[in-house]
Amino acid sequence: MSVLVPDVTAAPPRTRAPQPVGVLIGTLVLAILTFQLNATLLSAALPAVGEQLGESTQAVSRVQSTFFLAGAVFGVVFSRWSDFLGRKRSLVIVLALLLIGTVICALAPSLPVLLIGRVLQGASNATFTISFLLLSERLSSRLFGISVGIITSVNGGLFGLDGFLGGVVTDTIGWRFLFVITLGLGLAAITCVLLFVPLDAPRNRDGSMDWWGAGILSLFLVLLTSLISQASSSGWSDALTLGYLVGTIAAGALFVTVENRTRRPLIPIRALRSRQVWPLLLTTVLTLAGVFSALNFTVVMLSQDERVGYGLSASMSALLYLTPTAFVGVTAAIFSGYLAVRIGWITSLRLSSGLITVTAVALALFSADRWLVFGLLIVMGVFYLGLFQSSVNGVSVLNSPPEARGALPGLNGACFGIGIGTGIALVAPVVATASVAGYQSALWISAGLTAASFLASLILRPAA
């Protein structure tokens, strides 16, 4: 299988020595950490957040699902807008929104106010896709593959220590201090971006951003996530569920109509229909829905359940079931981009997706054994945080239509958030029963989602 290389024909010439490449990658890693730590630090703190704000388990799950849904919307908008605005300017804007949202979260007196802050924090999701685009335009094929692995490794946070840190801070100082930590990181990130990321020219000089398409697609994403959440809690015959279903279908049809009539669409519909695009998006949604809901929600809740679970504290839960997984995932991701270049990006994607499915099934079968779960999560870290995420990020850049370079990475980034939000929405009702059957059912739901993602990856084809 041939290995695709990034389109660098229109990239600005590199006039510096190789040393600034390391500075650039380091700056982008710092920017991406602002998103990742806002996602992982709070995972172990969810029970404490619910207790202090007087909210149920299902209600407090929206702290995470809202964050990722907002990330999906902002990721699409800012990734494509960066084609017109420039990569550096876009990074500065999303980091500024993150800082505002973090201050709101730290001071939030209630769950609704906390959710508003999480929406603004979700803008930082765009740091991933903008960074991949920026690197693909400046680096060779080999260096691009290596940088994809390094950037993807940030998905594991601080080698897994962020999950443990979140638990310790929650148990000692309190969960609000987690936002003080991310505020400091955000200030450092925006400073480094201003100092070290070169100011780049827009990729698209003619035409303007398709704001109608962006708005309609954002509405579609919100309605789709709301549909799945409402259906999982109230059933498909519920009046509100049916309303969301009608709205989702109408928004999807309107998006296709508008994009077909726009001179420079958010993404060409012909590309969206191709086997180079839609199977990739489906693979990302299903994998994230299955894996994140199992690792960062069901297992966390199971491990802290004193009645039918493992009865661990927040810090011990993070130490055993979040930190080791992230640590091995970060380590594997560093080398995964190099491996993907050698064996082919899509081959790497299929291999990791298949192995994730096998691991997810084993996790559902042996959920009662805390030490076997511990070992399976480490295996999952290698294939999910390591190989899969590097592969899917690389393919999203290489398969993106040349006339809309920011389109597919933006949509793929949105699928990360949609997948995570969807997965949590699907398993939250059964996890909320706090029973052995409920936890096992949630893990089987996650396993089914990963199996479907593997089938979707077999349909995917490389761009010509």
Coordinates of C-alpha atoms in Angstrom, one line a residue:
M1 CA 0.0 0.0 0.0
S2 CA 1.4 3.4 -0.9
V3 CA 1.9 6.0 1.8
L4 CA 0.4 9.4 1.2
V5 CA 2.4 12.5 2.0
P6 CA 1.2 15.9 3.0
D7 CA 0.6 18.5 0.4
V8 CA 3.4 21.0 1.1
T9 CA 3.5 22.8 -2.3
A10 CA 1.9 25.9 -1.0
A11 CA 3.8 26.0 2.3
P12 CA 6.0 28.9 3.1
P13 CA 9.7 28.2 2.6
R14 CA 11.7 27.2 5.7
T15 CA 14.4 29.7 6.2
R16 CA 15.6 28.7 9.7
A17 CA 17.8 26.0 11.0
P18 CA 16.1 22.8 12.2
Q19 CA 16.1 23.9 15.8
P20 CA 13.0 26.1 15.6
V21 CA 11.0 23.0 14.5
G22 CA 11.4 21.6 18.0
V23 CA 10.4 25.0 19.5
L24 CA 7.3 25.0 17.2
I25 CA 6.3 21.5 18.2
G26 CA 6.8 22.2 21.9
T27 CA 4.7 25.3 21.7
L28 CA 1.9 23.4 19.9
V29 CA 2.1 20.6 22.5
L30 CA 1.6 23.2 25.3
A31 CA -1.4 24.7 23.5
I32 CA -3.0 21.3 23.1
L33 CA -2.4 20.5 26.7
T34 CA -4.8 23.3 27.6
F35 CA -7.6 21.2 26.0
Q36 CA -6.4 17.8 27.2
L37 CA -6.0 18.7 30.8
N38 CA -9.4 20.4 30.9
A39 CA -10.7 17.0 29.8
T40 CA -8.7 14.6 32.0
L41 CA -8.2 16.5 35.2
L42 CA -11.9 16.6 35.9
S43 CA -12.7 12.9 35.2
A44 CA -11.9 11.7 38.7
A45 CA -13.6 14.8 40.2
L46 CA -17.1 14.2 38.8
P47 CA -18.5 12.6 41.9
A48 CA -17.2 15.5 44.1
V49 CA -18.6 18.1 41.7
G50 CA -22.0 16.4 41.8
E51 CA -21.9 16.2 45.6
Q52 CA -21.0 19.9 46.2
L53 CA -23.4 21.3 43.6
G54 CA -26.2 18.9 44.7
E55 CA -26.6 17.2 41.3
S56 CA -27.1 13.6 40.3
T57 CA -24.6 11.3 38.5
Q58 CA -26.5 11.7 35.2
A59 CA -26.7 15.5 35.6
V60 CA -23.1 15.9 36.4
S61 CA -22.1 13.8 33.4
R62 CA -23.0 16.9 31.3
V63 CA -19.9 18.6 32.6
Q64 CA -17.9 16.4 30.3
S65 CA -20.4 15.8 27.5
T66 CA -21.1 19.6 27.1
F67 CA -17.3 20.3 27.0
F68 CA -16.8 17.8 24.2
L69 CA -19.9 18.8 22.3
A70 CA -18.7 22.5 22.4
G71 CA -15.3 21.2 21.3
A72 CA -16.8 19.5 18.3
V73 CA -18.6 22.7 17.2
F74 CA -15.6 25.0 17.7
G75 CA -13.3 22.5 16.1
V76 CA -15.2 22.5 12.8
V77 CA -15.5 26.3 12.8
F78 CA -12.0 27.3 13.7
S79 CA -10.2 24.6 11.7
R80 CA -11.9 25.7 8.5
W81 CA -11.8 29.4 9.4
S82 CA -8.0 29.1 9.8
D83 CA -7.8 28.5 6.0
F84 CA -9.0 32.1 5.7
L85 CA -7.7 33.6 8.9
G86 CA -4.3 31.9 9.3
R87 CA -3.3 29.2 11.7
K88 CA -1.6 31.4 14.3
R89 CA -4.4 33.9 14.6
S90 CA -6.9 31.1 15.0
L91 CA -4.8 29.6 17.8
V92 CA -4.7 32.9 19.7
I93 CA -8.5 33.3 19.5
V94 CA -9.3 29.7 20.7
L95 CA -6.9 30.1 23.6
A96 CA -8.4 33.4 24.6
L97 CA -11.9 31.8 24.7
L98 CA -10.4 29.0 26.8
L99 CA -9.1 31.5 29.4
I100 CA -12.5 33.2 29.7
G101 CA -14.3 29.9 30.2
T102 CA -11.8 28.7 32.8
V103 CA -12.3 31.7 35.0
I104 CA -16.1 31.1 34.8
C105 CA -15.7 27.5 35.8
A106 CA -13.5 28.3 38.7
L107 CA -16.1 30.7 40.1
A108 CA -19.3 28.8 39.1
P109 CA -21.9 28.7 41.9
S110 CA -24.1 26.2 40.1
L111 CA -24.1 23.5 37.4
P112 CA -25.6 25.8 34.7
V113 CA -22.9 28.4 35.2
L114 CA -20.3 25.7 35.2
L115 CA -21.6 24.4 31.9
I116 CA -21.4 27.8 30.3
G117 CA -17.7 27.9 31.2
R118 CA -17.2 24.4 29.8
V119 CA -18.7 25.5 26.5
L120 CA -16.1 28.3 26.2
Q121 CA -13.3 25.9 27.3
G122 CA -14.4 23.6 24.5
A123 CA -13.0 26.0 21.9
S124 CA -9.5 24.7 22.8
N125 CA -10.4 21.5 21.0
A126 CA -9.4 23.3 17.8
T127 CA -5.8 23.4 18.9
F128 CA -5.4 19.8 17.8
T129 CA -6.6 20.2 14.2
I130 CA -5.0 23.6 13.7
S131 CA -1.7 22.2 14.9
F132 CA -1.8 19.2 12.5
L133 CA -2.6 21.5 9.6
L134 CA 0.2 23.8 10.5
L135 CA 2.8 21.0 10.8
S136 CA 1.7 19.3 7.5
E137 CA 2.3 22.6 5.7
R138 CA 5.8 23.0 7.1
L139 CA 7.4 19.6 7.5
S140 CA 8.5 16.8 5.3
S141 CA 6.6 13.5 5.2
R142 CA 8.9 11.8 7.7
L143 CA 8.9 14.7 10.1
F144 CA 5.2 15.1 9.8
G145 CA 4.7 11.4 10.8
I146 CA 6.9 11.9 13.8
S147 CA 5.2 15.1 14.8
V148 CA 1.8 13.5 14.5
G149 CA 2.9 10.9 17.0
I150 CA 4.3 13.5 19.4
I151 CA 1.2 15.7 19.2
T152 CA -1.1 12.8 19.6
S153 CA 0.8 11.7 22.7
V154 CA -0.6 14.7 24.4
N155 CA -3.9 12.9 24.5
G156 CA -2.5 11.0 27.4
G157 CA -1.9 14.3 29.3
L158 CA 1.2 14.5 31.5
F159 CA 2.1 10.8 31.0
G160 CA -1.0 9.9 32.9
L161 CA -0.1 11.9 36.0
D162 CA -2.9 14.4 35.2
G163 CA -5.6 11.9 36.2
F164 CA -3.8 11.2 39.5
L165 CA -3.3 14.9 40.0
G166 CA -6.9 15.6 39.5
G167 CA -7.9 13.0 42.1
V168 CA -5.3 14.2 44.7
V169 CA -6.4 17.9 44.2
T170 CA -10.0 16.9 44.5
D171 CA -9.5 15.0 47.7
T172 CA -7.3 17.7 49.3
I173 CA -7.8 21.2 48.0
G174 CA -11.1 20.8 46.1
W175 CA -12.1 20.4 42.5
R176 CA -12.2 24.2 41.8
F177 CA -8.5 24.4 42.1
L178 CA -8.2 22.2 39.0
F179 CA -9.3 25.2 37.0
V180 CA -6.7 27.4 38.6
I181 CA -4.1 24.9 37.3
T182 CA -5.5 25.0 33.7
L183 CA -5.8 28.8 33.9
G184 CA -2.0 29.1 34.5
L185 CA -1.3 26.6 31.7
G186 CA -3.6 28.6 29.3
L187 CA -1.7 31.8 30.0
A188 CA 1.6 30.2 29.3
A189 CA 0.3 28.6 26.1
I190 CA -1.1 31.8 24.6
T191 CA 2.2 33.6 25.4
C192 CA 4.3 31.0 23.7
V193 CA 2.0 31.0 20.6
L194 CA 2.4 34.7 20.3
L195 CA 6.2 34.5 20.6
F196 CA 7.1 31.3 18.8
V197 CA 4.5 30.4 16.2
P198 CA 5.3 32.2 12.8
L199 CA 2.6 34.4 11.4
D200 CA 1.3 32.6 8.4
A201 CA -0.6 33.7 5.3
P202 CA -4.2 32.4 4.8
R203 CA -4.5 29.3 2.6
N204 CA -7.6 30.7 0.9
R205 CA -7.2 34.2 -0.3
D206 CA -10.2 34.3 -2.6
G207 CA -13.7 34.0 -1.1
S208 CA -14.7 34.0 2.5
M209 CA -15.6 31.6 5.3
D210 CA -18.9 29.7 4.7
W211 CA -20.6 31.0 7.9
W212 CA -24.0 29.7 6.8
G213 CA -22.6 26.2 6.4
A214 CA -20.7 26.4 9.7
G215 CA -23.8 27.6 11.6
I216 CA -26.1 24.9 10.1
L217 CA -23.5 22.1 10.7
S218 CA -23.1 23.3 14.3
L219 CA -26.8 23.2 14.8
F220 CA -26.8 19.7 13.3
L221 CA -24.1 18.5 15.7
V222 CA -26.0 19.9 18.7
L223 CA -29.3 18.4 17.7
L224 CA -27.7 15.0 17.0
T225 CA -26.0 14.8 20.4
S226 CA -29.2 16.0 22.1
L227 CA -31.2 13.4 20.2
I228 CA -29.0 10.5 21.4
S229 CA -28.9 11.8 24.9
Q230 CA -32.7 12.2 25.1
A231 CA -33.3 8.8 23.4
S232 CA -31.0 7.1 25.9
S233 CA -32.8 8.5 28.9
S234 CA -36.4 8.7 27.7
G235 CA -36.7 6.3 24.8
W236 CA -37.4 6.8 21.1
S237 CA -41.1 7.3 21.6
D238 CA -40.7 10.4 23.8
A239 CA -42.1 13.6 22.3
L240 CA -38.9 15.5 22.8
T241 CA -36.8 12.7 21.3
L242 CA -39.0 12.8 18.2
G243 CA -38.6 16.6 18.0
Y244 CA -34.8 16.3 18.1
L245 CA -35.0 13.6 15.4
V246 CA -37.0 15.8 13.1
G247 CA -34.7 18.7 13.8
T248 CA -31.5 16.6 13.1
I249 CA -32.8 15.4 9.8
A250 CA -33.9 18.9 8.7
A251 CA -30.6 20.4 9.7
G252 CA -28.7 17.7 7.8
A253 CA -30.8 18.2 4.7
L254 CA -30.4 22.0 4.9
F255 CA -26.6 21.7 5.2
V256 CA -26.4 19.6 2.1
T257 CA -28.6 22.1 0.2
V258 CA -26.6 25.1 1.3
E259 CA -23.2 23.5 0.6
N260 CA -24.2 22.5 -2.9
R261 CA -25.0 26.1 -3.7
T262 CA -22.0 27.7 -2.1
R263 CA -19.0 28.7 -4.2
R264 CA -16.5 27.9 -1.4
P265 CA -18.3 25.4 0.9
L266 CA -17.3 24.4 4.4
I267 CA -16.5 21.0 2.8
P268 CA -17.5 19.9 -0.7
I269 CA -20.4 17.5 -0.5
R270 CA -18.9 15.3 -3.2
A271 CA -15.9 14.8 -0.9
L272 CA -18.2 14.1 2.1
R273 CA -19.9 11.3 0.1
S274 CA -16.6 9.6 -0.8
R275 CA -15.0 6.6 0.8
Q276 CA -12.0 8.8 1.7
V277 CA -14.1 10.9 4.1
W278 CA -17.3 9.5 5.6
P279 CA -15.9 6.1 6.8
L280 CA -13.1 8.0 8.6
L281 CA -15.6 10.2 10.4
L282 CA -17.7 7.2 11.4
T283 CA -14.7 5.3 12.6
T284 CA -13.7 8.2 14.8
V285 CA -17.2 8.7 16.3
L286 CA -17.7 5.1 17.1
T287 CA -14.2 4.5 18.5
L288 CA -14.3 7.5 20.8
A289 CA -17.9 6.7 21.9
G290 CA -16.9 3.2 22.9
V291 CA -13.5 3.7 24.4
F292 CA -13.9 7.0 26.3
S293 CA -17.2 6.0 27.8
A294 CA -15.6 2.9 29.2
L295 CA -12.3 4.2 30.3
N296 CA -13.1 7.7 31.5
F297 CA -16.7 7.2 32.8
T298 CA -17.9 3.7 33.5
V299 CA -14.6 2.4 35.0
V300 CA -14.2 5.6 37.0
M301 CA -17.7 5.3 38.5
L302 CA -17.3 1.5 39.1
S303 CA -14.0 1.9 40.9
Q304 CA -15.4 4.5 43.3
D305 CA -18.7 2.7 44.0
E306 CA -18.5 1.4 47.6
R307 CA -21.5 -0.9 47.4
V308 CA -21.0 -2.9 44.2
G309 CA -17.7 -1.6 42.8
Y310 CA -14.1 -1.4 44.0
G311 CA -14.7 1.2 46.7
L312 CA -11.7 3.4 45.9
S313 CA -11.1 7.1 46.6
A314 CA -10.9 9.5 43.7
S315 CA -7.1 9.7 43.9
M316 CA -6.6 5.9 44.1
S317 CA -9.1 5.4 41.3
A318 CA -7.1 7.8 39.1
L319 CA -3.8 6.2 40.1
L320 CA -4.9 2.7 39.1
Y321 CA -7.2 3.2 36.2
L322 CA -6.3 6.5 34.6
T323 CA -2.6 7.1 35.1
P324 CA -1.1 3.8 33.9
T325 CA -3.3 3.8 30.8
A326 CA -2.3 7.3 29.9
F327 CA 1.3 6.7 30.6
V328 CA 1.6 3.7 28.2
G329 CA -0.6 5.5 25.7
V330 CA 1.7 8.6 25.6
T331 CA 4.8 6.4 25.3
A332 CA 3.3 4.4 22.4
A333 CA 2.0 7.5 20.6
I334 CA 5.4 9.0 20.4
F335 CA 6.5 6.1 18.1
S336 CA 3.1 5.5 16.4
G337 CA 3.5 8.2 13.8
Y338 CA 6.8 6.7 12.6
L339 CA 5.1 3.2 12.5
A340 CA 2.2 4.6 10.5
V341 CA 4.5 6.0 7.9
R342 CA 6.2 2.7 7.5
I343 CA 3.2 0.4 7.2
G344 CA 0.7 2.9 5.8
W345 CA -1.7 5.2 7.7
I346 CA -4.9 3.3 6.9
T347 CA -3.4 -0.1 7.6
S348 CA -2.3 1.3 11.0
L349 CA -5.8 2.6 11.6
R350 CA -7.4 -0.7 10.8
L351 CA -4.9 -2.7 12.9
S352 CA -5.5 -0.5 16.0
S353 CA -9.3 -0.5 15.6
G354 CA -9.4 -4.3 15.5
L355 CA -7.2 -4.7 18.6
I356 CA -9.3 -2.1 20.4
T357 CA -12.4 -4.1 19.8
V358 CA -10.8 -7.3 21.2
T359 CA -9.7 -5.4 24.3
A360 CA -13.1 -3.8 24.8
V361 CA -14.9 -7.2 24.7
A362 CA -12.4 -8.6 27.3
L363 CA -13.1 -5.6 29.5
A364 CA -16.8 -6.2 29.4
L365 CA -16.3 -9.9 30.2
F366 CA -14.0 -9.5 33.2
S367 CA -15.2 -6.2 34.7
A368 CA -15.6 -7.8 38.1
D369 CA -11.9 -8.4 38.4
R370 CA -10.2 -5.1 39.3
W371 CA -6.7 -6.3 38.5
L372 CA -7.6 -7.8 35.2
V373 CA -9.4 -4.5 34.4
F374 CA -6.2 -2.7 35.4
G375 CA -4.2 -4.8 32.9
L376 CA -6.7 -4.5 30.1
L377 CA -6.8 -0.7 30.4
I378 CA -3.0 -0.6 29.9
V379 CA -3.4 -2.6 26.7
M380 CA -6.2 -0.3 25.6
G381 CA -3.8 2.7 26.2
V382 CA -1.3 1.3 23.7
F383 CA -3.8 0.8 20.9
Y384 CA -6.2 3.6 21.6
L385 CA -4.2 6.6 22.9
G386 CA -1.1 5.4 21.0
L387 CA -1.7 3.8 17.6
F388 CA -5.3 4.7 16.8
Q389 CA -5.3 8.4 17.5
S390 CA -2.1 9.0 15.6
S391 CA -3.4 7.1 12.6
V392 CA -6.8 8.8 12.5
N393 CA -5.3 12.2 12.9
G394 CA -2.8 11.6 10.1
V395 CA -5.4 10.2 7.7
S396 CA -7.7 13.2 8.4
V397 CA -4.9 15.6 7.1
L398 CA -3.9 13.4 4.1
N399 CA -7.4 12.7 2.9
S400 CA -8.7 16.2 3.2
P401 CA -9.8 17.8 -0.1
P402 CA -7.1 20.2 -1.4
E403 CA -9.5 23.1 -1.9
A404 CA -10.5 22.9 1.8
R405 CA -7.5 21.7 3.8
G406 CA -9.1 22.6 7.1
A407 CA -12.3 20.8 6.4
L408 CA -11.7 17.1 7.1
P409 CA -9.3 17.6 10.1
G410 CA -12.0 20.0 11.6
L411 CA -14.8 17.5 11.0
N412 CA -12.7 14.7 12.4
G413 CA -11.9 16.7 15.4
A414 CA -15.6 17.4 15.8
C415 CA -16.2 13.6 15.7
F416 CA -13.9 13.2 18.7
G417 CA -16.2 15.4 20.7
I418 CA -19.4 14.0 19.3
G419 CA -18.2 10.5 19.9
I420 CA -17.2 11.2 23.5
G421 CA -20.5 13.0 24.2
T422 CA -22.5 10.3 22.5
G423 CA -20.8 7.5 24.4
I424 CA -21.3 9.1 27.8
A425 CA -24.9 9.8 26.9
L426 CA -25.5 6.2 26.0
V427 CA -23.9 4.6 29.1
A428 CA -24.8 7.2 31.7
P429 CA -28.4 6.0 32.3
V430 CA -27.3 2.4 32.9
V431 CA -24.3 3.4 35.0
A432 CA -26.6 5.6 37.1
T433 CA -28.4 2.5 38.4
A434 CA -25.2 1.8 40.3
S435 CA -25.6 -2.0 40.0
V436 CA -23.4 -4.8 38.7
A437 CA -25.7 -5.3 35.8
G438 CA -25.7 -1.6 35.0
Y439 CA -21.9 -1.4 34.9
Q440 CA -21.6 -4.5 32.8
S441 CA -24.3 -3.3 30.3
A442 CA -22.4 -0.1 29.9
L443 CA -19.2 -1.9 29.1
W444 CA -21.0 -4.1 26.5
I445 CA -22.4 -1.0 24.9
S446 CA -18.9 0.4 24.6
A447 CA -17.6 -2.9 23.1
G448 CA -20.4 -2.9 20.5
L449 CA -19.4 0.6 19.5
T450 CA -15.8 -0.3 19.0
A451 CA -16.8 -3.4 16.9
A452 CA -18.8 -1.1 14.6
S453 CA -15.9 1.3 14.3
F454 CA -13.6 -1.6 13.0
L455 CA -16.2 -2.4 10.3
A456 CA -16.2 1.2 9.2
S457 CA -12.4 1.3 9.0
L458 CA -12.5 -1.5 6.4
I459 CA -14.6 0.7 4.1
L460 CA -12.1 3.6 4.2
R461 CA -9.9 4.3 1.2
P462 CA -6.9 6.6 0.8
A463 CA -7.1 9.8 -1.2
A464 CA -5.8 9.5 -4.8

